[in-house]
Coordinates of C-alpha atoms and ligand atoms in Angstrom, one line a residue:
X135 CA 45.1 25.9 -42.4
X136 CA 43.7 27.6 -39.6
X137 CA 41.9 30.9 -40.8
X138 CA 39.1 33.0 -38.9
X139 CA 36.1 34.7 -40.6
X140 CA 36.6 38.4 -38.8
X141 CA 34.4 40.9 -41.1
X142 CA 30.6 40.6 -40.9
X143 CA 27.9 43.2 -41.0
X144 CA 24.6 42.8 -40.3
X145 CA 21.9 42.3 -43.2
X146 CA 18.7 43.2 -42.9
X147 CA 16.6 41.4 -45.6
X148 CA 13.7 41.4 -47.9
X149 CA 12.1 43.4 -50.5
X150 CA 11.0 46.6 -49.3
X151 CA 13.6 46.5 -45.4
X152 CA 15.3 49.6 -46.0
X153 CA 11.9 50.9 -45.0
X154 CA 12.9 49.6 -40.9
X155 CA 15.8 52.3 -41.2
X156 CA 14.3 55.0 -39.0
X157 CA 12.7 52.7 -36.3
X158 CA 15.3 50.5 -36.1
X159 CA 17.8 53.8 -35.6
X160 CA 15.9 55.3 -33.6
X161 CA 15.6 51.7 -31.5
X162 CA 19.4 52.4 -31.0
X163 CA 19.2 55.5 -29.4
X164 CA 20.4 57.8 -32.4
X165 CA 18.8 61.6 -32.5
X166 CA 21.3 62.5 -36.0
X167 CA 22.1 60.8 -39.4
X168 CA 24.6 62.3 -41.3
X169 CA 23.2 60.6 -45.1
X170 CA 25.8 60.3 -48.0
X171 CA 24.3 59.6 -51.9
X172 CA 25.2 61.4 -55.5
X173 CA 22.2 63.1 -56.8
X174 CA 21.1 60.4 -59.1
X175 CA 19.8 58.8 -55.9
X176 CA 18.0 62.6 -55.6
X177 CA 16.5 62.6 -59.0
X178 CA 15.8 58.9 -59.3
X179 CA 13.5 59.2 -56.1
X180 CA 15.4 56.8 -53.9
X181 CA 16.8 59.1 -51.1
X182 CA 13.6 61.1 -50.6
X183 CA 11.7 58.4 -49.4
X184 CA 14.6 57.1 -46.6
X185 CA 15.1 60.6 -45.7
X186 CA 10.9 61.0 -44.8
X187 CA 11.8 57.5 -43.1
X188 CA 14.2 58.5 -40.9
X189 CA 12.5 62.0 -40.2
X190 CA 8.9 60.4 -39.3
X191 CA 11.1 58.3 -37.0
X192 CA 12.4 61.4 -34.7
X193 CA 15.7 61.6 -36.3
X194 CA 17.6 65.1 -37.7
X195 CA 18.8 64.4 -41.2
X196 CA 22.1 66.0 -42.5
X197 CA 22.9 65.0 -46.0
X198 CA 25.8 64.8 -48.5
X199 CA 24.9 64.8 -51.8
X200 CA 28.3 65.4 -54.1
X201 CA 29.5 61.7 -53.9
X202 CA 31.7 61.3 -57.0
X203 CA 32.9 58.4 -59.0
X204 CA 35.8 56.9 -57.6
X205 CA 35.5 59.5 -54.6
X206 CA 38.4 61.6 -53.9
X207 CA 40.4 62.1 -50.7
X208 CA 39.3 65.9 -50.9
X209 CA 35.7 65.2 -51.4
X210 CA 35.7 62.6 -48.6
X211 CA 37.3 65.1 -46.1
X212 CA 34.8 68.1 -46.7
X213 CA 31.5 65.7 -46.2
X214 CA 33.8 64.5 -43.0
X215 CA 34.2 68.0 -42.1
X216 CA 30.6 68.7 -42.4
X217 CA 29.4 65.3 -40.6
X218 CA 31.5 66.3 -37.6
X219 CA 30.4 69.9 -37.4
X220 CA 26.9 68.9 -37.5
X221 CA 27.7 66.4 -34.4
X222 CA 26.2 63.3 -36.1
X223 CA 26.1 60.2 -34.2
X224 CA 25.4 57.7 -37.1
X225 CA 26.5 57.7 -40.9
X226 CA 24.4 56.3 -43.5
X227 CA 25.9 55.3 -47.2
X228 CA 23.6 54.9 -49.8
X229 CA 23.8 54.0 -53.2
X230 CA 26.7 51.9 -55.1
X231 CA 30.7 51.0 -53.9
X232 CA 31.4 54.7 -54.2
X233 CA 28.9 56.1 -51.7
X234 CA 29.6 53.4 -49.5
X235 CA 33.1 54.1 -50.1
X236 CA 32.6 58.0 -49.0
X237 CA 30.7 56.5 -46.0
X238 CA 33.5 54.7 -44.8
X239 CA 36.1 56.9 -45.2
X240 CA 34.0 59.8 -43.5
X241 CA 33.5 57.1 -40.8
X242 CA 37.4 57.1 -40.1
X243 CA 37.9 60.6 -39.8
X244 CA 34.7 61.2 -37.1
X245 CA 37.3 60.6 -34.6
X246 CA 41.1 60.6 -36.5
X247 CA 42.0 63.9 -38.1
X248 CA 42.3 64.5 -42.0
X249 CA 43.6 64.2 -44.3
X250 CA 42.8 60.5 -44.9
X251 CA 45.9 59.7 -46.8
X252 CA 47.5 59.1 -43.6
X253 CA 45.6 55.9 -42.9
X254 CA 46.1 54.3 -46.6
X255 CA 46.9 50.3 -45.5
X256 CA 45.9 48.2 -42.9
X257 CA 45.0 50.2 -39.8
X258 CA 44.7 48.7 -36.1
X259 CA 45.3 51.8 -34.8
X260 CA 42.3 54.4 -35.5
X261 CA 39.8 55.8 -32.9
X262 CA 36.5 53.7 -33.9
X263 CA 34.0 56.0 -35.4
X264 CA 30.1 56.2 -35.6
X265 CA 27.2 53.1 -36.2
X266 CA 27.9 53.0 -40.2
X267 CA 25.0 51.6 -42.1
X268 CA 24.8 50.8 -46.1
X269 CA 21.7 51.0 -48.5
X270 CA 23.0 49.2 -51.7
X271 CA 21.5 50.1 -54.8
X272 CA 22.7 48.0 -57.3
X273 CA 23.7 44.6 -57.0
X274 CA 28.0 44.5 -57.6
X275 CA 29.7 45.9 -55.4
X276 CA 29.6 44.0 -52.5
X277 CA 30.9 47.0 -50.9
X278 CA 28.6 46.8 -48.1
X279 CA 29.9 44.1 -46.6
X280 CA 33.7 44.3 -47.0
X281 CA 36.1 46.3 -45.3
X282 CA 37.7 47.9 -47.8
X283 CA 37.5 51.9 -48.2
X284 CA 38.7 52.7 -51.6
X285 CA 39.8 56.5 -51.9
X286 CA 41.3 58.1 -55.1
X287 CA 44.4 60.0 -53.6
X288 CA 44.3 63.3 -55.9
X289 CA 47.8 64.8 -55.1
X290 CA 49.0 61.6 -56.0
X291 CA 47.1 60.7 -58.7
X292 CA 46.3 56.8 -57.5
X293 CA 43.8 54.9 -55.9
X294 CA 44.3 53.8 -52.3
X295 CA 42.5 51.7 -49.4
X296 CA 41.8 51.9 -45.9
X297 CA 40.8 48.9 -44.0
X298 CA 40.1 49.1 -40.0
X299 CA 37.6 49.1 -37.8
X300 CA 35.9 51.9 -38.6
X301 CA 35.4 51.0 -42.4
X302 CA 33.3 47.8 -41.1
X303 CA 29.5 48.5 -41.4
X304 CA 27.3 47.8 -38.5
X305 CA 24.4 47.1 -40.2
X306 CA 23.2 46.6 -44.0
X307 CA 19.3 47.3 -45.7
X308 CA 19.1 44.7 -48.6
X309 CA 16.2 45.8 -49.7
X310 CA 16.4 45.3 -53.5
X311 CA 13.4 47.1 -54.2
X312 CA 15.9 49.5 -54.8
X313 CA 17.4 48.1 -58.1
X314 CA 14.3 47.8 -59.6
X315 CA 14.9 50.8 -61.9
X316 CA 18.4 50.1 -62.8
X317 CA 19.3 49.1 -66.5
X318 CA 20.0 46.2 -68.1
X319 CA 23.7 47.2 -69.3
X320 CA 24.1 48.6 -65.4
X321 CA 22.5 45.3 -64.0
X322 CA 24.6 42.7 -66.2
X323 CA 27.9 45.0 -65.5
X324 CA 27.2 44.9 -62.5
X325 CA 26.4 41.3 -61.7
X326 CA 29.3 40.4 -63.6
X327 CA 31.6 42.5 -61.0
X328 CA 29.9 40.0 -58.4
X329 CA 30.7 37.2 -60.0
X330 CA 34.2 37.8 -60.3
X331 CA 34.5 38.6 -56.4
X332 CA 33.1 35.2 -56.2
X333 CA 35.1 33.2 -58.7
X334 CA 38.4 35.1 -57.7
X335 CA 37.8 34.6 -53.9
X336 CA 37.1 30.6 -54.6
X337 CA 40.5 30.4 -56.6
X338 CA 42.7 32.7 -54.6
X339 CA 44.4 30.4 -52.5
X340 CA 43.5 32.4 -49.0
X341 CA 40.0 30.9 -49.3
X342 CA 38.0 29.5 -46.0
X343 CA 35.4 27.0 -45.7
X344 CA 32.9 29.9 -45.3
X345 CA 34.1 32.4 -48.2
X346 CA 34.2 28.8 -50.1
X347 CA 30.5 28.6 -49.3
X348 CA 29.2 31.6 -49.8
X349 CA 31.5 32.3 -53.0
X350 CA 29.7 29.3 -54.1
X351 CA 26.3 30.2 -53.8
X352 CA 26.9 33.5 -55.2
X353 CA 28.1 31.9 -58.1
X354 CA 24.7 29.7 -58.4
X355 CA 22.5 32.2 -58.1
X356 CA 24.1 35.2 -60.8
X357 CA 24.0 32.1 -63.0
X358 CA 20.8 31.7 -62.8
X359 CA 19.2 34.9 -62.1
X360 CA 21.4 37.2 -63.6
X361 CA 20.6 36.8 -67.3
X362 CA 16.6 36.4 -66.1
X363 CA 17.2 40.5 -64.7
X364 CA 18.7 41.7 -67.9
X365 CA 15.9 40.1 -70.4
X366 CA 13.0 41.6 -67.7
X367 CA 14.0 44.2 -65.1
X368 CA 10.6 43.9 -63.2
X369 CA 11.7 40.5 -62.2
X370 CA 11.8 40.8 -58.3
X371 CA 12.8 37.4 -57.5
X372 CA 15.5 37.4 -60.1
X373 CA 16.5 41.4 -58.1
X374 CA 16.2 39.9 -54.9
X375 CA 18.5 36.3 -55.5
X376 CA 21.4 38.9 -57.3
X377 CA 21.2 41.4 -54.3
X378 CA 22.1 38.0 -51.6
X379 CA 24.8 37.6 -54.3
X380 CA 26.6 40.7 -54.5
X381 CA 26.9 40.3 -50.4
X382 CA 27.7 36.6 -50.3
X383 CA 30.4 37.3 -53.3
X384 CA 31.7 40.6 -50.4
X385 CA 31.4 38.6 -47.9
X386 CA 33.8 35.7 -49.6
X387 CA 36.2 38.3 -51.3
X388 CA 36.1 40.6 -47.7
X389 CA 37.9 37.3 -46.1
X390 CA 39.4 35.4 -49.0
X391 CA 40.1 38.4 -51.6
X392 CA 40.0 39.0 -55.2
X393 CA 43.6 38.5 -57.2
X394 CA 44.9 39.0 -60.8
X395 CA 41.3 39.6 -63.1
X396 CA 41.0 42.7 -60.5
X397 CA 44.5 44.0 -60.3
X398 CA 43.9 43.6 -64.5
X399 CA 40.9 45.1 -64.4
X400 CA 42.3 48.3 -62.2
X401 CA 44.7 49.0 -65.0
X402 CA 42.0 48.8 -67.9
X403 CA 39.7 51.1 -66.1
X404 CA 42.5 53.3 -65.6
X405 CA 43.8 53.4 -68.8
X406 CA 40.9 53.5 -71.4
X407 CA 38.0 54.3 -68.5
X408 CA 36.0 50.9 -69.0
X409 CA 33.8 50.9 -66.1
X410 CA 34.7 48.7 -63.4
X411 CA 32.3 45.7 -64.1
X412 CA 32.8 45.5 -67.5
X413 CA 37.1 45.6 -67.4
X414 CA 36.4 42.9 -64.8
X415 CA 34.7 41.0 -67.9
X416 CA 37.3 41.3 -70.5
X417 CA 39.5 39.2 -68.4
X418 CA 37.9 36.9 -66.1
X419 CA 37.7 34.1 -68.9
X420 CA 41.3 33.6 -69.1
X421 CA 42.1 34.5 -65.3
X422 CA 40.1 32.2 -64.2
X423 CA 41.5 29.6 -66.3
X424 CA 45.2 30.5 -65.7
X425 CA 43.7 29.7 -61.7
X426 CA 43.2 25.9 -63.1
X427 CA 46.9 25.2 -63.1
X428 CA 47.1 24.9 -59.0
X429 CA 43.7 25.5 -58.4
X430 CA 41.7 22.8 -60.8
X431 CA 39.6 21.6 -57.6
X432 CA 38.2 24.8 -57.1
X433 CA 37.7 25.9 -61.0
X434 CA 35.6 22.4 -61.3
X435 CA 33.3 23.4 -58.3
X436 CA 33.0 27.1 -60.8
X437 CA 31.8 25.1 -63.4
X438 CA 29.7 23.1 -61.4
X439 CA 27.7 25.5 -60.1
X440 CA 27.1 27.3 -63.2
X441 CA 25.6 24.1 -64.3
X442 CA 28.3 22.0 -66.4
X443 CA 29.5 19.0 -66.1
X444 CA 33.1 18.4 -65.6
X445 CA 34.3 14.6 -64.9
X446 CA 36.9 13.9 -61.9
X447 CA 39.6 13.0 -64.2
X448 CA 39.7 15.8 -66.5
X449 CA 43.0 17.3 -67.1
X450 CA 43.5 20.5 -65.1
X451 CA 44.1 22.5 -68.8
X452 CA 41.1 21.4 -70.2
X453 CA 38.8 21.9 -66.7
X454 CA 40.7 25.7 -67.4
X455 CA 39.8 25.8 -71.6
X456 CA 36.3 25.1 -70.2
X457 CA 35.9 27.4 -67.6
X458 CA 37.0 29.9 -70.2
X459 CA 34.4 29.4 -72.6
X460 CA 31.8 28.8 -69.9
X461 CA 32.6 32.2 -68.3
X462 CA 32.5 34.1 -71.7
X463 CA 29.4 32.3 -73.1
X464 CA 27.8 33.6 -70.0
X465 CA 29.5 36.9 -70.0
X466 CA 28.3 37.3 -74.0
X467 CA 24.4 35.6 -72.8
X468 CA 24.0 39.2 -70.7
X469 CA 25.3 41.2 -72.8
X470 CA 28.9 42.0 -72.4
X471 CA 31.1 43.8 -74.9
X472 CA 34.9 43.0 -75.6
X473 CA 37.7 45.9 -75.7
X474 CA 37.1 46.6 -79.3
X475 CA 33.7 47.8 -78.7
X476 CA 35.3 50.5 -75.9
X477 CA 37.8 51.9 -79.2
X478 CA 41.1 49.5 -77.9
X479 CA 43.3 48.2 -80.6
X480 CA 44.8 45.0 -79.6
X481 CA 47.9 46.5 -79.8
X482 CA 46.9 48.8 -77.2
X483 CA 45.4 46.6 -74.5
X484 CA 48.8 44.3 -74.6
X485 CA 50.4 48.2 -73.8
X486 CA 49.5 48.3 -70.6
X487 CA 51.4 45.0 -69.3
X488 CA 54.0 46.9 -67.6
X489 CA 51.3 49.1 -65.9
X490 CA 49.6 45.5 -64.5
X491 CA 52.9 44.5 -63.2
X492 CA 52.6 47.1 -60.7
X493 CA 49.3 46.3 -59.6
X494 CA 49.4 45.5 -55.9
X495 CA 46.4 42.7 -56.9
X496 CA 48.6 41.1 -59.3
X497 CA 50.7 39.8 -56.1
X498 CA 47.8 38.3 -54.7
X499 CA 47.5 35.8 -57.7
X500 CA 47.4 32.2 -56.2
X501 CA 50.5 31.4 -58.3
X502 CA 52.9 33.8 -59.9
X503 CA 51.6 35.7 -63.1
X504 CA 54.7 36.7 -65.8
X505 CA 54.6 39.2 -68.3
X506 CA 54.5 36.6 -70.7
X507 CA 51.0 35.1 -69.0
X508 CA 49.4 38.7 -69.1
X509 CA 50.0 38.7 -72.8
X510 CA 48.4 35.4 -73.8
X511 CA 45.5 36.2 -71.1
X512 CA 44.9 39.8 -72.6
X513 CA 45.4 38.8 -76.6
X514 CA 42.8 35.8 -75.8
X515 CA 40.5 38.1 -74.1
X516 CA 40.8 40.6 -76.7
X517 CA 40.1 37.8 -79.9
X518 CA 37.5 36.0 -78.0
X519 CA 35.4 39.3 -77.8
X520 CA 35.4 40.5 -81.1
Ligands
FE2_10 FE1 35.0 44.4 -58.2

């Protein structure tokens, strides 16, 4: 198959880089950063200092504090409104997959006119924007390194994307000094979410060599660091490996892409508001194991490199039974809590089949996934949680 890696942004690494932001802007030649963040970032003292940064540097500072959770269109189009007023000349997102997510989708309409519904779907057509730069501040997301803008459309009451040009970042800070202060519930929830970008990228069937790598790695390195951050937050090298992660796992899922334990995981969310990470969870077990049926190669090199052995000739069901129970041991090992613990009856999880079914994620699925799979996958997920 010939496939070409075509997303990359530039990472700047090392504990304590986000620190090169104003020099290294003000290298490029930019006089005006228009800054997006939610005011946690404010109150938990992280945008302060980057601000100072970029102000000690010679650069003017316009922010936008009033990201929102799953941002919508609206909100996106009024920080637009006000980056393009102002005359900025860079954007800067900072903070988790929905500040980056506002960064992007103010990057598109710099130079194409609102409302940004317009440009839901693949997009070769869009006026570039501005220099777009992400500060991640948890370790997840992967956000800053994919090219995927994902905008809740309120008049229609759904969730959208944008991909172009102008949602592809010029340059990332991982600097995970900045995750140092996050929880342990937000740090396994979140390290989960990367490694199922990396386990569904290996598995999806649109997988390169270099997504294969890197969604490899990723998948090493939550295994072992990820349950060493939740037991001791003030581990830096444990903060450091699971920020590389969360942008190896982007980088795989921005080429290769994430199928059925996310288009699952979008309808959970949706229905009984489980954060992201944690829907992800309840799933990826059984997903992953469904994967084993035309994808046992790949599920062997999962197990692998989260340390257990699995012999060549194993048959491809039982490689999938053990990736199951490998995946939730893991999953439980940090933490994780099964639907019951979020108020869902079992009755109501296998509800929302009919809801998945839509779910555009469920076509990406490497093979085809039946109503009748979705119900053994969720009932599974839902008794081995309890
Ligand atoms: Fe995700």
């Amino acid at each position: 198959m010939i496939t070409t890696y075509d997303v990359f942004v530039k990472p700047t690494m090392g504990m304590g880089c986000s620190k090169r932001i104003g020099i290294d802007l003000a290298k490029a030649g930019h006089k005006k950063a228009f800054m997006i963040y939610d005011k946690g970032m404010w109150d938990f003292g992280i945008a302060e200092p980057i601000i100072k940064n970029l102000q000690a540097a010679g650069l003017e500072v316009v922010t936008f504090d009033g990201v929102l959770p799953d941002p919508p269109d609206e909100m996106v189009e009024e920080a637009a409104e006000k980056a393009r007023n102002a005359g900025c000349d860079c954007i800067i997102g900072l903070g988790g997959g929905s500040s980056m997510d506002t960064a992007k989708g103010v990057n598109v309409l710099m130079n194409n006119p609102p409302p940004i519904r317009q440009y839901f779907g693949v997009r070769y057509d869009l006026k570039p924007g501005v220099p777009l730069i992400f500060i991640p501040t948890t370790s997840g997301t992967g956000s800053e390194t994919t090219n995927m803008c994902v905008i809740s459309c309120v008049s229609a009451g759904n969730k959208a994307s944008v991909v172009s040009a102008a949602t592809i970042g010029t340059q990332c800070y991982l600097d995970a000094e900045l995750t140092m202060g996050l929880p342990a519930g937000a740090t396994a929830a979140t390290g989960m979410d990367a490694l199922a970008h990396a386990t569904e990228s290996l598995t999806s069937g649109q997988q390169n060599p270099l997504s294969d790598a890197v969604a490899r790695e990723a998948i090493r390195l939550i295994h072992k660091w990820l349950p060493v951050a939740v037991a001791d937050g003030s581990n830096r090298e444990a903060r450091e490996n699971l920020m590389y992660a969360s942008y190896f796992a982007g980088m795989a899922f921005t080429n290769a892409l994430v199928h059925s334990g996310h288009g699952i995981a979008h309808t959970i969310g949706a229905c009984f508001h489980v954060p992201h990470g944690n829907a992800c969870t309840m799933v990826l077990p059984e997903v992953i194991e469904w994967t084993a049926y035309n994808e046992a190669h790949k599920v062997r090199q999962i197990l692998e490199c989260m340390g257990v052995d699995c012999p060549e000739d194993m048959p491809k069901e039982e490689v999938g039974a053990l990736a199951r129970k490998t995946i939730r041991d893991f999953a439980k090992s940090v933490g994780m809590k099964g639907p019951d613990k979020y108020g869902i009856s079992r009755e109501q999880l296998l509800s929302i089949i009919p809801m998945i079914m839509q779910d555009t994620g469920l076509a990406l699925s490497p093979h085809r996934m039946a109503s009748g799979d979705l119900a053994k996958i969720l009932g599974s997920a839902y008794d081995e949680m309890l």
